[in-house]
């Protein structure tokens, strides 16, 4: 267990933001009785609850460790990877369920995603700088393939949806693509990438903003209209 530096401010803001998002989803979902709608609330609430725990762990230093790379000690927030390992599959499930994608599509998306996060975590813990970059490349390749597969699978499912479900699916899909592509960029520019471009303070701020938009922002857009969620699974 190490002590966070000045970047702790962003981790506390992240904790507060994830907690506020959780409370909002719980309050909004309180009276929802339709099981189909409840499932989207359950997923969204778990996503922000896991992130609240993870941010609190990081802010208090439990989620922080150090890795020696080329004689330099890097501060590595390992709790991020534990969070992402669970929350990114849940985000993909949210979108796949909304789109009415098949079970096989869901398994494939989750499988690719778990591999992407696992290889990203290996990158973060590797002692050799060049090998870190190789793992980063493997993880990024998996992300690109995942996004390609996602677009294709959602397109294939599109003709079975009502117009408003299709439009919400497209909005969330586009949000997901833009936000998720930013993660490997922040990683490689940040301390993990060992190129020394983005100091830990700014990197932590960037991940915090991305995490908040990708979880709370995504859930907010998803749960905004109950009448749209009502139409999930209805053919046009
Ligand atoms: C890592 C390591 C380097 C390569 C790649 C990565 C991708 C991470 C992603 C994370 C998404 C997180 C989300 C969190 C929600 O709050 C692991 C940084 C490709 C895509 C959406």
CSV table of C-alpha atoms and ligand atoms in Angstrom, one decimal:
chain,number,residue,atom,x,y,z
A,1,UNK,CA,0.0,0.0,0.0
A,2,UNK,CA,1.4,3.4,-1.0
A,3,UNK,CA,0.3,6.9,-0.5
A,4,UNK,CA,-1.3,8.8,-3.3
A,5,UNK,CA,0.3,12.2,-4.2
A,6,UNK,CA,-1.5,15.3,-5.4
A,7,UNK,CA,-3.5,13.3,-7.9
A,8,UNK,CA,-5.6,12.1,-5.0
A,9,UNK,CA,-7.9,15.1,-5.5
A,10,UNK,CA,-9.1,13.6,-8.8
A,11,UNK,CA,-9.6,10.2,-7.2
A,12,UNK,CA,-11.8,11.8,-4.5
A,13,UNK,CA,-13.8,13.6,-7.2
A,14,UNK,CA,-14.1,10.3,-9.0
A,15,UNK,CA,-15.4,8.6,-5.8
A,16,UNK,CA,-17.9,11.4,-5.2
A,17,UNK,CA,-19.1,11.4,-8.8
A,18,UNK,CA,-19.5,7.6,-9.0
A,19,UNK,CA,-21.4,7.6,-5.7
A,20,UNK,CA,-23.6,10.4,-6.9
A,21,UNK,CA,-24.3,8.5,-10.1
A,22,UNK,CA,-25.2,5.3,-8.1
A,23,UNK,CA,-27.6,7.2,-5.9
A,24,UNK,CA,-29.2,8.8,-8.9
A,25,UNK,CA,-29.7,5.4,-10.7
A,26,UNK,CA,-31.1,3.9,-7.4
A,27,UNK,CA,-33.5,6.7,-6.9
A,28,UNK,CA,-34.6,6.7,-10.5
A,29,UNK,CA,-35.0,3.0,-10.6
A,30,UNK,CA,-36.8,2.7,-7.3
A,31,UNK,CA,-40.4,2.4,-8.6
A,32,UNK,CA,-39.6,0.5,-11.8
A,33,UNK,CA,-41.5,-2.8,-11.9
A,34,UNK,CA,-41.0,-4.0,-15.5
A,35,UNK,CA,-38.3,-6.7,-15.3
A,36,UNK,CA,-36.8,-5.7,-18.7
A,37,UNK,CA,-36.3,-2.1,-17.5
A,38,UNK,CA,-35.1,-3.3,-14.1
A,39,UNK,CA,-32.3,-5.3,-15.7
A,40,UNK,CA,-30.8,-2.0,-17.2
A,41,UNK,CA,-31.0,-0.4,-13.8
A,42,UNK,CA,-29.4,-3.4,-12.1
A,43,UNK,CA,-26.5,-3.3,-14.6
A,44,UNK,CA,-26.0,0.5,-14.4
A,45,UNK,CA,-26.1,0.4,-10.5
A,46,UNK,CA,-23.5,-2.3,-10.3
A,47,UNK,CA,-21.3,-0.5,-12.8
A,48,UNK,CA,-21.2,2.7,-10.7
A,49,UNK,CA,-21.1,0.9,-7.4
A,50,UNK,CA,-18.0,-1.1,-8.5
A,51,UNK,CA,-16.4,2.1,-9.6
A,52,UNK,CA,-17.2,3.9,-6.3
A,53,UNK,CA,-15.4,1.1,-4.5
A,54,UNK,CA,-12.5,1.2,-6.9
A,55,UNK,CA,-12.1,5.0,-6.7
A,56,UNK,CA,-12.3,4.9,-2.9
A,57,UNK,CA,-9.6,2.2,-2.9
A,58,UNK,CA,-7.4,4.4,-5.1
A,59,UNK,CA,-8.0,7.6,-3.2
A,60,UNK,CA,-7.0,5.9,0.1
A,61,UNK,CA,-3.9,4.2,-1.3
A,62,UNK,CA,-5.1,0.6,-1.1
A,63,UNK,CA,-5.5,0.4,-4.9
A,64,UNK,CA,-2.0,1.8,-5.5
A,65,UNK,CA,1.2,-0.2,-5.9
A,66,UNK,CA,4.7,0.4,-7.4
A,67,UNK,CA,6.4,-1.3,-10.3
A,68,UNK,CA,10.1,-0.9,-11.1
A,69,UNK,CA,10.8,-0.2,-14.8
A,70,UNK,CA,14.4,0.4,-15.9
A,71,UNK,CA,15.4,1.4,-12.4
A,72,UNK,CA,12.5,3.9,-12.0
A,73,UNK,CA,9.6,3.3,-9.7
A,74,UNK,CA,6.2,3.8,-11.4
A,75,UNK,CA,3.0,4.4,-9.4
A,76,UNK,CA,0.5,2.0,-10.7
A,77,UNK,CA,-3.2,2.2,-9.7
A,78,UNK,CA,-4.0,-1.6,-10.0
A,79,UNK,CA,-7.6,-1.1,-8.8
A,80,UNK,CA,-8.4,0.4,-12.2
A,81,UNK,CA,-7.9,-2.9,-13.9
A,82,UNK,CA,-10.0,-4.8,-11.3
A,83,UNK,CA,-12.8,-2.2,-11.9
A,84,UNK,CA,-12.6,-2.4,-15.7
A,85,UNK,CA,-12.4,-6.2,-15.6
A,86,UNK,CA,-16.0,-6.2,-14.2
A,87,UNK,CA,-17.5,-2.9,-15.4
A,88,UNK,CA,-16.5,-3.0,-19.1
A,89,UNK,CA,-18.3,-6.4,-19.7
A,90,UNK,CA,-21.4,-5.0,-17.9
A,91,UNK,CA,-21.3,-1.9,-20.2
A,92,UNK,CA,-21.2,-4.1,-23.2
A,93,UNK,CA,-24.0,-6.2,-21.9
A,94,UNK,CA,-26.1,-3.0,-21.4
A,95,UNK,CA,-25.6,-2.1,-25.1
A,96,UNK,CA,-26.0,-5.7,-26.4
A,97,UNK,CA,-29.3,-6.2,-24.5
A,98,UNK,CA,-30.6,-2.9,-25.7
A,99,UNK,CA,-29.8,-3.9,-29.3
A,100,UNK,CA,-31.3,-7.3,-28.8
A,101,UNK,CA,-28.0,-9.0,-29.9
A,102,UNK,CA,-27.7,-12.7,-29.7
A,103,UNK,CA,-26.2,-14.7,-26.8
A,104,UNK,CA,-23.2,-15.6,-29.0
A,105,UNK,CA,-22.5,-11.9,-29.7
A,106,UNK,CA,-22.6,-11.2,-26.0
A,107,UNK,CA,-20.1,-14.0,-25.2
A,108,UNK,CA,-17.8,-12.9,-28.0
A,109,UNK,CA,-17.9,-9.2,-26.8
A,110,UNK,CA,-17.3,-10.1,-23.2
A,111,UNK,CA,-14.5,-12.6,-24.1
A,112,UNK,CA,-12.6,-10.0,-26.2
A,113,UNK,CA,-13.1,-7.4,-23.5
A,114,UNK,CA,-11.8,-9.5,-20.7
A,115,UNK,CA,-8.7,-10.4,-22.8
A,116,UNK,CA,-8.2,-6.7,-23.6
A,117,UNK,CA,-8.3,-5.7,-19.9
A,118,UNK,CA,-6.1,-8.7,-18.9
A,119,UNK,CA,-3.4,-7.9,-21.4
A,120,UNK,CA,-3.6,-4.2,-20.4
A,121,UNK,CA,-3.0,-5.2,-16.8
A,122,UNK,CA,0.0,-7.4,-17.9
A,123,UNK,CA,1.3,-4.3,-19.7
A,124,UNK,CA,1.0,-2.2,-16.5
A,125,UNK,CA,2.9,-4.8,-14.4
A,126,UNK,CA,5.7,-5.6,-16.9
A,127,UNK,CA,9.2,-4.5,-15.8
A,128,UNK,CA,10.6,-4.1,-19.3
A,129,UNK,CA,9.7,-0.8,-21.1
A,130,UNK,CA,9.6,-2.3,-24.6
A,131,UNK,CA,7.6,-5.3,-23.6
A,132,UNK,CA,5.1,-3.1,-21.9
A,133,UNK,CA,4.6,-1.4,-25.2
A,134,UNK,CA,4.1,-4.8,-26.9
A,135,UNK,CA,1.4,-5.8,-24.4
A,136,UNK,CA,-0.2,-2.4,-24.9
A,137,UNK,CA,-0.3,-3.1,-28.7
A,138,UNK,CA,-1.9,-6.5,-28.1
A,139,UNK,CA,-4.5,-4.9,-25.8
A,140,UNK,CA,-5.2,-2.1,-28.3
A,141,UNK,CA,-5.5,-4.6,-31.2
A,142,UNK,CA,-8.1,-6.5,-29.1
A,143,UNK,CA,-10.0,-3.2,-28.5
A,144,UNK,CA,-10.0,-2.4,-32.2
A,145,UNK,CA,-11.3,-5.8,-33.1
A,146,UNK,CA,-13.9,-5.6,-30.3
A,147,UNK,CA,-15.2,-2.3,-31.7
A,148,UNK,CA,-15.3,-3.6,-35.2
A,149,UNK,CA,-17.2,-6.6,-34.0
A,150,UNK,CA,-19.6,-4.4,-32.0
A,151,UNK,CA,-20.5,-2.2,-34.9
A,152,UNK,CA,-21.1,-5.2,-37.1
A,153,UNK,CA,-23.2,-7.1,-34.5
A,154,UNK,CA,-25.3,-4.0,-33.7
A,155,UNK,CA,-25.9,-3.4,-37.4
A,156,UNK,CA,-27.0,-7.0,-37.9
A,157,UNK,CA,-29.4,-6.7,-35.0
A,158,UNK,CA,-30.7,-3.3,-36.1
A,159,UNK,CA,-33.6,-4.4,-38.4
A,160,UNK,CA,-35.4,-6.1,-35.5
A,161,UNK,CA,-35.6,-2.9,-33.4
A,162,UNK,CA,-38.1,-0.1,-33.3
A,163,UNK,CA,-36.9,3.3,-34.6
A,164,UNK,CA,-36.3,4.8,-31.1
A,165,UNK,CA,-34.4,1.8,-29.8
A,166,UNK,CA,-32.2,1.8,-32.9
A,167,UNK,CA,-31.5,5.5,-32.4
A,168,UNK,CA,-30.6,5.1,-28.7
A,169,UNK,CA,-28.4,2.1,-29.6
A,170,UNK,CA,-26.5,4.2,-32.2
A,171,UNK,CA,-26.0,7.1,-29.8
A,172,UNK,CA,-24.7,4.8,-27.0
A,173,UNK,CA,-22.5,2.9,-29.5
A,174,UNK,CA,-20.9,6.1,-30.8
A,175,UNK,CA,-20.3,7.3,-27.2
A,176,UNK,CA,-18.7,4.0,-26.4
A,177,UNK,CA,-16.4,4.0,-29.4
A,178,UNK,CA,-15.1,7.6,-28.8
A,179,UNK,CA,-14.6,7.1,-25.1
A,180,UNK,CA,-13.1,3.7,-25.2
A,181,UNK,CA,-10.6,4.7,-27.9
A,182,UNK,CA,-9.3,7.4,-25.6
A,183,UNK,CA,-8.1,4.9,-22.9
A,184,UNK,CA,-5.1,3.4,-24.7
A,185,UNK,CA,-4.1,6.9,-25.7
A,186,UNK,CA,-4.1,8.2,-22.1
A,187,UNK,CA,-2.3,5.0,-21.0
A,188,UNK,CA,0.5,5.3,-23.5
A,189,UNK,CA,1.0,9.1,-22.9
A,190,UNK,CA,0.7,8.7,-19.2
A,191,UNK,CA,3.1,7.2,-16.6
A,192,UNK,CA,2.3,3.6,-17.6
A,193,UNK,CA,3.6,4.2,-21.1
A,194,UNK,CA,7.0,5.3,-19.6
A,195,UNK,CA,7.4,7.9,-22.4
A,196,UNK,CA,7.0,10.6,-19.7
A,197,UNK,CA,4.6,12.8,-21.7
A,198,UNK,CA,1.6,13.1,-19.4
A,199,UNK,CA,2.4,13.3,-15.6
A,200,UNK,CA,0.4,11.1,-13.2
A,201,UNK,CA,-1.6,14.2,-12.0
A,202,UNK,CA,-3.0,14.8,-15.4
A,203,UNK,CA,-3.3,11.2,-16.3
A,204,UNK,CA,-5.4,10.6,-13.2
A,205,UNK,CA,-7.7,13.5,-14.1
A,206,UNK,CA,-8.1,12.3,-17.7
A,207,UNK,CA,-9.0,8.7,-16.6
A,208,UNK,CA,-11.5,10.2,-14.0
A,209,UNK,CA,-13.3,12.2,-16.6
A,210,UNK,CA,-13.4,9.3,-19.0
A,211,UNK,CA,-14.6,6.9,-16.4
A,212,UNK,CA,-17.4,9.3,-15.2
A,213,UNK,CA,-18.7,9.9,-18.8
A,214,UNK,CA,-18.3,6.2,-19.8
A,215,UNK,CA,-20.2,5.0,-16.7
A,216,UNK,CA,-22.5,7.7,-15.3
A,217,UNK,CA,-22.9,9.6,-18.6
A,218,UNK,CA,-23.6,6.3,-20.5
A,219,UNK,CA,-26.1,5.1,-17.8
A,220,UNK,CA,-27.8,8.5,-17.8
A,221,UNK,CA,-28.4,8.4,-21.6
A,222,UNK,CA,-29.5,4.8,-21.4
A,223,UNK,CA,-32.0,5.2,-18.6
A,224,UNK,CA,-33.3,8.6,-19.8
A,225,UNK,CA,-36.4,7.3,-21.5
A,226,UNK,CA,-38.4,4.5,-20.0
A,227,UNK,CA,-40.7,4.4,-23.0
A,228,UNK,CA,-37.7,3.5,-25.2
A,229,UNK,CA,-36.6,0.8,-22.8
A,230,UNK,CA,-40.1,-0.6,-22.9
A,231,UNK,CA,-39.8,-1.2,-26.6
A,232,UNK,CA,-36.6,-3.4,-26.3
A,233,UNK,CA,-37.2,-6.8,-27.9
A,234,UNK,CA,-40.2,-5.6,-29.8
A,235,UNK,CA,-40.0,-6.1,-33.5
A,236,UNK,CA,-40.7,-3.2,-35.9
B,1,LIG,C1,-5.8,-0.3,-21.4
B,1,LIG,C2,-4.4,-0.7,-21.5
B,1,LIG,C3,-3.7,-0.3,-22.8
B,1,LIG,C4,-4.5,-0.8,-24.0
B,1,LIG,C5,-6.0,-0.6,-23.9
B,1,LIG,C6,-6.6,-0.4,-22.7
B,1,LIG,C7,-8.1,-0.2,-22.8
B,1,LIG,C8,-8.9,0.2,-21.8
B,1,LIG,C9,-10.3,0.5,-21.9
B,1,LIG,C10,-10.9,0.8,-20.8
B,1,LIG,C11,-12.3,1.1,-20.7
B,1,LIG,C12,-12.7,1.5,-19.5
B,1,LIG,C13,-14.0,2.0,-19.3
B,1,LIG,C14,-14.3,2.3,-18.0
B,1,LIG,C15,-15.6,2.8,-17.6
B,1,LIG,O1,-15.6,3.5,-16.7
B,1,LIG,C16,-6.4,-1.2,-20.4
B,1,LIG,C17,-5.9,1.1,-20.8
B,1,LIG,C18,-6.7,-0.8,-25.1
B,1,LIG,C19,-10.9,0.5,-23.3
B,1,LIG,C20,-15.0,2.1,-20.3
